[in-house]
Amino acid sequence: MLRFYFYLFLGLIICSKAMAANDGDFYEEFLISTDVQLEENAVKAKNKASDLLNQKSAPITLDNAESLSTQIKHTQRENSYNRSNHSLMLDNTDNKYGEGPFGLPWGASYNQIQNLGIELTQTPIKDYPNSFIARKLPNPISDIAKVYITLGDDNLLWRIIAYGIPTEDTPDGSKVMQTYRKYCNLLNKKYGNEKQYYTPKISLIEKKTVNEKGKVKIETEKYEEPIGNKNFLSQLQSGEAVLYSTFENSKIGAVVSVNVNGEGKSYIIIDFTNLQILKEQEDKTLDAL
């Protein structure tokens, strides 16, 4: 039954991909509304220094050295406090659903997550109420640039989405494929049941044949471009090719996909779904009918 809900959820992702107009970055369309994208682009245009992926520290001068030192010490104390209180916070809840990625407790409320010292910035995501960008996570991962969480109408953490760092890549996508395989192996060890899905670009190849009478005949054949071909990156960017893998156990489902942004930089997205919470919400709705 849990697999039904997981693949139903995955089907919504695939449908969103099919509906995206000439955009290989279908997860961007699926996760973040156009208004948010425009707002983020405006902020980046006005102040590149505030860009999450390109943050730079202010130059240290005699005037700000003391305040910077105080800030660093405060941050160190805050991080230490967050780590020491992470297990305490979990003990103060029933911890029914266990700990999720990045040290986020599945099923936690907005207030419980904030009590961990995690910064939450509300972000509108179509069809996913109460979604937030989460910063200052208990267990960050260096490969991940952004993490989004969804609490839903019940104020329970049931979905976590992680964006990898966009990277300059080779035309065959060798760098992002290395990262993709790395996380596929890790997710398969943790959740199991790995299934890879690949939609290749279809190319047309002309072949000439000569019959017994010496007449030349030209035939057109379809050819599926393989993963990692010489134009793989551009095919992912245009949406002509799609690559992702799914993983699941009795409680958690995960999808890791390969993506390319408008600047031609590659990255992965990992989408975690708590199937247990999702099923309970479906059962609750069913009982109310």
mmCIF file of C-alpha atoms in Angstrom:
data_model
loop_
_atom_site.group_PDB
_atom_site.id
_atom_site.type_symbol
_atom_site.label_atom_id
_atom_site.label_comp_id
_atom_site.label_asym_id
_atom_site.label_seq_id
_atom_site.Cartn_x
_atom_site.Cartn_y
_atom_site.Cartn_z
ATOM 1 C CA MET A 1 0.000 0.000 0.000
ATOM 2 C CA LEU A 2 2.879 2.360 0.820
ATOM 3 C CA ARG A 3 4.347 1.788 -2.612
ATOM 4 C CA PHE A 4 1.074 2.935 -4.143
ATOM 5 C CA TYR A 5 1.338 6.336 -2.429
ATOM 6 C CA PHE A 6 5.032 6.651 -3.293
ATOM 7 C CA TYR A 7 4.497 5.979 -6.983
ATOM 8 C CA LEU A 8 1.399 8.174 -6.984
ATOM 9 C CA PHE A 9 3.604 10.990 -5.673
ATOM 10 C CA LEU A 10 6.305 10.132 -8.223
ATOM 11 C CA GLY A 11 3.681 10.192 -10.957
ATOM 12 C CA LEU A 12 2.838 13.793 -10.079
ATOM 13 C CA ILE A 13 6.502 14.677 -10.535
ATOM 14 C CA ILE A 14 6.613 12.994 -13.941
ATOM 15 C CA CYS A 15 3.407 14.737 -15.025
ATOM 16 C CA SER A 16 4.912 18.072 -14.021
ATOM 17 C CA LYS A 17 7.923 17.219 -16.175
ATOM 18 C CA ALA A 18 5.761 16.459 -19.173
ATOM 19 C CA MET A 19 3.884 19.757 -18.810
ATOM 20 C CA ALA A 20 6.982 21.954 -18.464
ATOM 21 C CA ALA A 21 7.466 23.916 -21.667
ATOM 22 C CA ASN A 22 10.969 23.432 -23.150
ATOM 23 C CA ASP A 23 12.576 23.467 -19.715
ATOM 24 C CA GLY A 24 14.886 20.661 -18.614
ATOM 25 C CA ASP A 25 14.866 21.999 -15.072
ATOM 26 C CA PHE A 26 11.405 20.602 -14.367
ATOM 27 C CA TYR A 27 11.941 20.359 -10.610
ATOM 28 C CA GLU A 28 12.344 24.136 -10.461
ATOM 29 C CA GLU A 29 8.910 24.456 -12.051
ATOM 30 C CA PHE A 30 7.523 21.842 -9.707
ATOM 31 C CA LEU A 31 8.982 23.148 -6.467
ATOM 32 C CA ILE A 32 9.073 26.911 -6.673
ATOM 33 C CA SER A 33 6.412 29.253 -7.989
ATOM 34 C CA THR A 34 7.202 31.767 -10.729
ATOM 35 C CA ASP A 35 6.746 34.641 -8.293
ATOM 36 C CA VAL A 36 9.424 33.255 -5.998
ATOM 37 C CA GLN A 37 11.829 32.708 -8.880
ATOM 38 C CA LEU A 38 11.328 36.286 -10.065
ATOM 39 C CA GLU A 39 11.816 37.595 -6.551
ATOM 40 C CA GLU A 40 15.014 35.608 -6.069
ATOM 41 C CA ASN A 41 16.345 36.758 -9.445
ATOM 42 C CA ALA A 42 15.640 40.390 -8.534
ATOM 43 C CA VAL A 43 17.511 40.065 -5.253
ATOM 44 C CA LYS A 44 20.488 38.460 -6.993
ATOM 45 C CA ALA A 45 20.541 41.220 -9.605
ATOM 46 C CA LYS A 46 20.548 43.941 -6.948
ATOM 47 C CA ASN A 47 23.068 42.317 -4.638
ATOM 48 C CA LYS A 48 25.115 39.350 -5.844
ATOM 49 C CA ALA A 49 26.936 39.256 -2.537
ATOM 50 C CA SER A 50 23.753 37.934 -0.915
ATOM 51 C CA ASP A 51 23.483 35.028 -3.336
ATOM 52 C CA LEU A 52 23.309 31.809 -1.320
ATOM 53 C CA LEU A 53 25.737 30.029 -3.595
ATOM 54 C CA ASN A 54 28.258 32.877 -3.841
ATOM 55 C CA GLN A 55 28.416 34.396 -0.386
ATOM 56 C CA LYS A 56 31.568 36.366 0.397
ATOM 57 C CA SER A 57 32.705 37.640 3.773
ATOM 58 C CA ALA A 58 33.123 41.380 4.280
ATOM 59 C CA PRO A 59 36.770 42.510 4.400
ATOM 60 C CA ILE A 60 38.142 42.614 7.934
ATOM 61 C CA THR A 61 39.230 46.078 9.075
ATOM 62 C CA LEU A 62 40.297 47.430 12.437
ATOM 63 C CA ASP A 63 36.813 48.909 12.837
ATOM 64 C CA ASN A 64 34.912 45.665 12.386
ATOM 65 C CA ALA A 65 37.448 43.076 13.566
ATOM 66 C CA GLU A 66 36.180 43.136 17.146
ATOM 67 C CA SER A 67 32.515 42.842 16.180
ATOM 68 C CA LEU A 68 33.345 40.059 13.699
ATOM 69 C CA SER A 69 35.235 38.153 16.381
ATOM 70 C CA THR A 70 32.262 38.504 18.720
ATOM 71 C CA GLN A 71 29.915 37.311 15.983
ATOM 72 C CA ILE A 72 32.074 34.242 15.269
ATOM 73 C CA LYS A 73 32.177 33.315 18.958
ATOM 74 C CA HIS A 74 28.394 33.763 19.195
ATOM 75 C CA THR A 75 27.889 31.539 16.130
ATOM 76 C CA GLN A 76 30.183 28.868 17.574
ATOM 77 C CA ARG A 77 28.274 28.885 20.865
ATOM 78 C CA GLU A 78 24.971 28.778 18.968
ATOM 79 C CA ASN A 79 26.053 25.782 16.854
ATOM 80 C CA SER A 80 27.315 23.992 19.947
ATOM 81 C CA TYR A 81 24.012 24.703 21.683
ATOM 82 C CA ASN A 82 22.049 23.444 18.694
ATOM 83 C CA ARG A 83 23.995 20.163 18.530
ATOM 84 C CA SER A 84 23.762 19.518 22.276
ATOM 85 C CA ASN A 85 20.042 20.248 22.328
ATOM 86 C CA HIS A 86 19.184 18.269 19.193
ATOM 87 C CA SER A 87 18.800 14.939 20.992
ATOM 88 C CA LEU A 88 17.086 16.708 23.913
ATOM 89 C CA MET A 89 14.495 18.174 21.560
ATOM 90 C CA LEU A 90 13.807 14.727 20.113
ATOM 91 C CA ASP A 91 13.403 13.318 23.619
ATOM 92 C CA ASN A 92 10.793 15.977 24.364
ATOM 93 C CA THR A 93 8.600 14.656 21.538
ATOM 94 C CA ASP A 94 7.320 11.147 20.986
ATOM 95 C CA ASN A 95 9.774 10.863 18.047
ATOM 96 C CA LYS A 96 7.198 8.642 16.397
ATOM 97 C CA TYR A 97 8.642 9.003 12.920
ATOM 98 C CA GLY A 98 12.360 9.086 13.694
ATOM 99 C CA GLU A 99 15.106 11.394 12.478
ATOM 100 C CA GLY A 100 15.190 12.436 8.839
ATOM 101 C CA PRO A 101 17.893 13.827 6.553
ATOM 102 C CA PHE A 102 20.112 16.659 7.808
ATOM 103 C CA GLY A 103 19.046 15.971 11.420
ATOM 104 C CA LEU A 104 15.476 17.118 10.767
ATOM 105 C CA PRO A 105 12.927 15.174 12.856
ATOM 106 C CA TRP A 106 10.164 13.677 10.731
ATOM 107 C CA GLY A 107 6.744 14.780 11.940
ATOM 108 C CA ALA A 108 8.113 17.796 13.815
ATOM 109 C CA SER A 109 6.086 21.007 13.969
ATOM 110 C CA TYR A 110 7.223 24.497 12.978
ATOM 111 C CA ASN A 111 8.010 25.427 16.590
ATOM 112 C CA GLN A 112 9.861 22.180 17.289
ATOM 113 C CA ILE A 113 12.065 22.694 14.227
ATOM 114 C CA GLN A 114 12.814 26.286 15.223
ATOM 115 C CA ASN A 115 13.740 25.087 18.729
ATOM 116 C CA LEU A 116 16.638 23.252 17.086
ATOM 117 C CA GLY A 117 18.074 26.615 16.034
ATOM 118 C CA ILE A 118 17.063 26.034 12.417
ATOM 119 C CA GLU A 119 16.147 29.167 10.463
ATOM 120 C CA LEU A 120 12.904 28.839 8.491
ATOM 121 C CA THR A 121 11.918 31.227 5.712
ATOM 122 C CA GLN A 122 8.440 30.663 4.329
ATOM 123 C CA THR A 123 8.406 29.945 0.604
ATOM 124 C CA PRO A 124 5.255 29.509 -1.509
ATOM 125 C CA ILE A 125 5.290 26.188 -3.357
ATOM 126 C CA LYS A 126 2.224 25.353 -5.403
ATOM 127 C CA ASP A 127 0.116 22.540 -3.892
ATOM 128 C CA TYR A 128 2.480 22.265 -0.896
ATOM 129 C CA PRO A 129 1.250 24.530 1.917
ATOM 130 C CA ASN A 130 3.549 25.590 4.739
ATOM 131 C CA SER A 131 6.820 25.148 2.862
ATOM 132 C CA PHE A 132 10.055 26.759 4.013
ATOM 133 C CA ILE A 133 13.718 27.168 3.169
ATOM 134 C CA ALA A 134 15.632 25.608 6.070
ATOM 135 C CA ARG A 135 19.040 26.955 7.079
ATOM 136 C CA LYS A 136 21.491 26.188 9.915
ATOM 137 C CA LEU A 137 20.656 22.489 9.833
ATOM 138 C CA PRO A 138 21.966 20.162 12.577
ATOM 139 C CA ASN A 139 23.664 17.861 10.042
ATOM 140 C CA PRO A 140 24.497 19.831 6.879
ATOM 141 C CA ILE A 141 26.081 18.189 3.821
ATOM 142 C CA SER A 142 28.741 20.039 1.841
ATOM 143 C CA ASP A 143 27.307 18.968 -1.539
ATOM 144 C CA ILE A 144 23.921 20.534 -0.749
ATOM 145 C CA ALA A 145 23.205 24.240 -1.386
ATOM 146 C CA LYS A 146 19.561 24.567 -0.345
ATOM 147 C CA VAL A 147 17.047 22.544 1.631
ATOM 148 C CA TYR A 148 13.278 23.009 1.420
ATOM 149 C CA ILE A 149 10.817 21.429 3.843
ATOM 150 C CA THR A 150 7.042 21.031 3.756
ATOM 151 C CA LEU A 151 4.876 20.816 6.878
ATOM 152 C CA GLY A 152 1.474 20.783 5.195
ATOM 153 C CA ASP A 153 -1.854 21.736 6.722
ATOM 154 C CA ASP A 154 -1.250 19.416 9.695
ATOM 155 C CA ASN A 155 2.003 21.209 10.666
ATOM 156 C CA LEU A 156 4.036 17.989 10.424
ATOM 157 C CA LEU A 157 7.334 17.699 8.565
ATOM 158 C CA TRP A 158 6.655 15.139 5.841
ATOM 159 C CA ARG A 159 8.758 16.276 2.856
ATOM 160 C CA ILE A 160 12.389 17.390 2.506
ATOM 161 C CA ILE A 161 13.961 18.530 -0.768
ATOM 162 C CA ALA A 162 17.690 19.121 -1.155
ATOM 163 C CA TYR A 163 19.315 21.045 -4.024
ATOM 164 C CA GLY A 164 22.913 20.303 -4.949
ATOM 165 C CA ILE A 165 25.429 23.027 -5.784
ATOM 166 C CA PRO A 166 25.319 24.044 -9.475
ATOM 167 C CA THR A 167 28.679 23.180 -11.032
ATOM 168 C CA GLU A 168 30.468 23.862 -14.312
ATOM 169 C CA ASP A 169 30.431 20.535 -16.101
ATOM 170 C CA THR A 170 31.707 18.786 -19.211
ATOM 171 C CA PRO A 171 29.393 18.283 -22.229
ATOM 172 C CA ASP A 172 28.905 14.626 -21.286
ATOM 173 C CA GLY A 173 27.877 15.551 -17.721
ATOM 174 C CA SER A 174 30.708 13.575 -16.137
ATOM 175 C CA LYS A 175 30.823 15.678 -12.944
ATOM 176 C CA VAL A 176 27.113 15.535 -12.153
ATOM 177 C CA MET A 177 27.015 11.825 -13.018
ATOM 178 C CA GLN A 178 29.755 11.198 -10.462
ATOM 179 C CA THR A 179 27.709 13.013 -7.808
ATOM 180 C CA TYR A 180 24.514 11.282 -8.927
ATOM 181 C CA ARG A 181 26.057 7.797 -8.633
ATOM 182 C CA LYS A 182 27.554 8.688 -5.255
ATOM 183 C CA TYR A 183 24.164 9.543 -3.788
ATOM 184 C CA CYS A 184 22.418 6.678 -5.545
ATOM 185 C CA ASN A 185 24.793 4.275 -3.792
ATOM 186 C CA LEU A 186 24.255 5.959 -0.419
ATOM 187 C CA LEU A 187 20.465 6.099 -0.748
ATOM 188 C CA ASN A 188 20.332 2.488 -1.861
ATOM 189 C CA LYS A 189 22.306 1.460 1.222
ATOM 190 C CA LYS A 190 19.951 3.391 3.482
ATOM 191 C CA TYR A 191 16.550 2.803 1.863
ATOM 192 C CA GLY A 192 17.061 0.082 -0.755
ATOM 193 C CA ASN A 193 14.910 -0.888 -3.751
ATOM 194 C CA GLU A 194 16.798 1.258 -6.243
ATOM 195 C CA LYS A 195 15.112 1.765 -9.608
ATOM 196 C CA GLN A 196 16.616 3.962 -12.313
ATOM 197 C CA TYR A 197 14.487 5.704 -14.925
ATOM 198 C CA TYR A 198 16.020 7.165 -18.055
ATOM 199 C CA THR A 199 14.260 8.897 -20.927
ATOM 200 C CA PRO A 200 16.823 9.278 -23.727
ATOM 201 C CA LYS A 201 16.924 11.752 -26.555
ATOM 202 C CA ILE A 202 15.801 10.058 -29.759
ATOM 203 C CA SER A 203 18.018 10.835 -32.752
ATOM 204 C CA LEU A 204 17.309 9.934 -36.364
ATOM 205 C CA ILE A 205 20.026 8.205 -38.373
ATOM 206 C CA GLU A 206 19.931 7.743 -42.121
ATOM 207 C CA LYS A 207 21.216 4.461 -43.526
ATOM 208 C CA LYS A 208 21.869 3.739 -47.173
ATOM 209 C CA THR A 209 21.301 0.286 -48.596
ATOM 210 C CA VAL A 210 21.834 -1.003 -52.130
ATOM 211 C CA ASN A 211 19.528 -3.666 -53.566
ATOM 212 C CA GLU A 212 20.378 -6.360 -56.101
ATOM 213 C CA LYS A 213 19.703 -3.999 -58.992
ATOM 214 C CA GLY A 214 22.117 -1.438 -57.611
ATOM 215 C CA LYS A 215 19.410 0.961 -56.552
ATOM 216 C CA VAL A 216 20.238 3.007 -53.446
ATOM 217 C CA LYS A 217 17.602 3.094 -50.726
ATOM 218 C CA ILE A 218 17.762 5.497 -47.792
ATOM 219 C CA GLU A 219 16.151 4.373 -44.542
ATOM 220 C CA THR A 220 15.735 6.391 -41.355
ATOM 221 C CA GLU A 221 16.231 4.665 -38.013
ATOM 222 C CA LYS A 222 15.644 5.904 -34.492
ATOM 223 C CA TYR A 223 18.602 5.889 -32.129
ATOM 224 C CA GLU A 224 18.429 6.332 -28.339
ATOM 225 C CA GLU A 225 21.257 8.497 -27.099
ATOM 226 C CA PRO A 226 22.924 6.785 -24.084
ATOM 227 C CA ILE A 227 23.600 8.264 -20.655
ATOM 228 C CA GLY A 228 26.804 10.271 -20.748
ATOM 229 C CA ASN A 229 26.880 10.823 -24.507
ATOM 230 C CA LYS A 230 28.872 13.755 -25.877
ATOM 231 C CA ASN A 231 25.838 16.084 -25.717
ATOM 232 C CA PHE A 232 24.267 14.696 -22.549
ATOM 233 C CA LEU A 233 24.411 17.967 -20.573
ATOM 234 C CA SER A 234 22.557 19.984 -23.207
ATOM 235 C CA GLN A 235 19.981 17.195 -23.594
ATOM 236 C CA LEU A 236 19.259 17.319 -19.870
ATOM 237 C CA GLN A 237 19.039 21.105 -19.994
ATOM 238 C CA SER A 238 16.537 21.083 -22.858
ATOM 239 C CA GLY A 239 14.473 18.267 -21.375
ATOM 240 C CA GLU A 240 15.186 15.937 -24.291
ATOM 241 C CA ALA A 241 16.714 13.551 -21.745
ATOM 242 C CA VAL A 242 15.600 12.819 -18.165
ATOM 243 C CA LEU A 243 17.435 10.761 -15.547
ATOM 244 C CA TYR A 244 16.403 9.931 -11.987
ATOM 245 C CA SER A 245 16.370 7.032 -9.527
ATOM 246 C CA THR A 246 13.902 6.073 -6.798
ATOM 247 C CA PHE A 247 14.453 4.382 -3.452
ATOM 248 C CA GLU A 248 12.046 3.257 -0.762
ATOM 249 C CA ASN A 249 11.495 1.200 2.338
ATOM 250 C CA SER A 250 8.342 0.792 4.407
ATOM 251 C CA LYS A 251 8.532 4.371 5.716
ATOM 252 C CA ILE A 252 10.593 6.624 3.432
ATOM 253 C CA GLY A 253 10.674 7.245 -0.315
ATOM 254 C CA ALA A 254 13.453 9.177 -2.056
ATOM 255 C CA VAL A 255 14.079 10.414 -5.592
ATOM 256 C CA VAL A 256 17.453 11.678 -6.829
ATOM 257 C CA SER A 257 17.517 13.419 -10.208
ATOM 258 C CA VAL A 258 20.089 14.995 -12.523
ATOM 259 C CA ASN A 259 19.386 18.600 -13.509
ATOM 260 C CA VAL A 260 20.932 21.462 -15.485
ATOM 261 C CA ASN A 261 20.044 25.125 -14.919
ATOM 262 C CA GLY A 262 19.709 27.944 -17.439
ATOM 263 C CA GLU A 263 23.413 28.753 -17.184
ATOM 264 C CA GLY A 264 24.357 25.209 -18.175
ATOM 265 C CA LYS A 265 25.510 24.231 -14.676
ATOM 266 C CA SER A 266 24.629 20.759 -13.461
ATOM 267 C CA TYR A 267 23.366 19.661 -10.049
ATOM 268 C CA ILE A 268 21.306 16.985 -8.342
ATOM 269 C CA ILE A 269 18.041 17.204 -6.432
ATOM 270 C CA ILE A 270 17.095 14.724 -3.697
ATOM 271 C CA ASP A 271 13.425 14.586 -2.747
ATOM 272 C CA PHE A 272 12.548 12.731 0.478
ATOM 273 C CA THR A 273 8.959 11.803 1.357
ATOM 274 C CA ASN A 274 7.781 10.278 4.633
ATOM 275 C CA LEU A 275 5.380 7.616 3.345
ATOM 276 C CA GLN A 276 4.141 6.821 6.833
ATOM 277 C CA ILE A 277 2.929 10.375 7.435
ATOM 278 C CA LEU A 278 1.547 10.598 3.906
ATOM 279 C CA LYS A 279 -0.464 7.421 4.409
ATOM 280 C CA GLU A 280 -1.789 8.603 7.771
ATOM 281 C CA GLN A 281 -2.934 11.853 6.162
ATOM 282 C CA GLU A 282 -4.655 9.926 3.371
ATOM 283 C CA ASP A 283 -6.342 7.636 5.913
ATOM 284 C CA LYS A 284 -7.485 10.664 7.908
ATOM 285 C CA THR A 285 -9.071 12.153 4.791
ATOM 286 C CA LEU A 286 -10.617 8.806 3.897
ATOM 287 C CA ASP A 287 -12.196 8.483 7.355
ATOM 288 C CA ALA A 288 -13.659 11.966 7.011
ATOM 289 C CA LEU A 289 -15.431 11.107 3.761
#
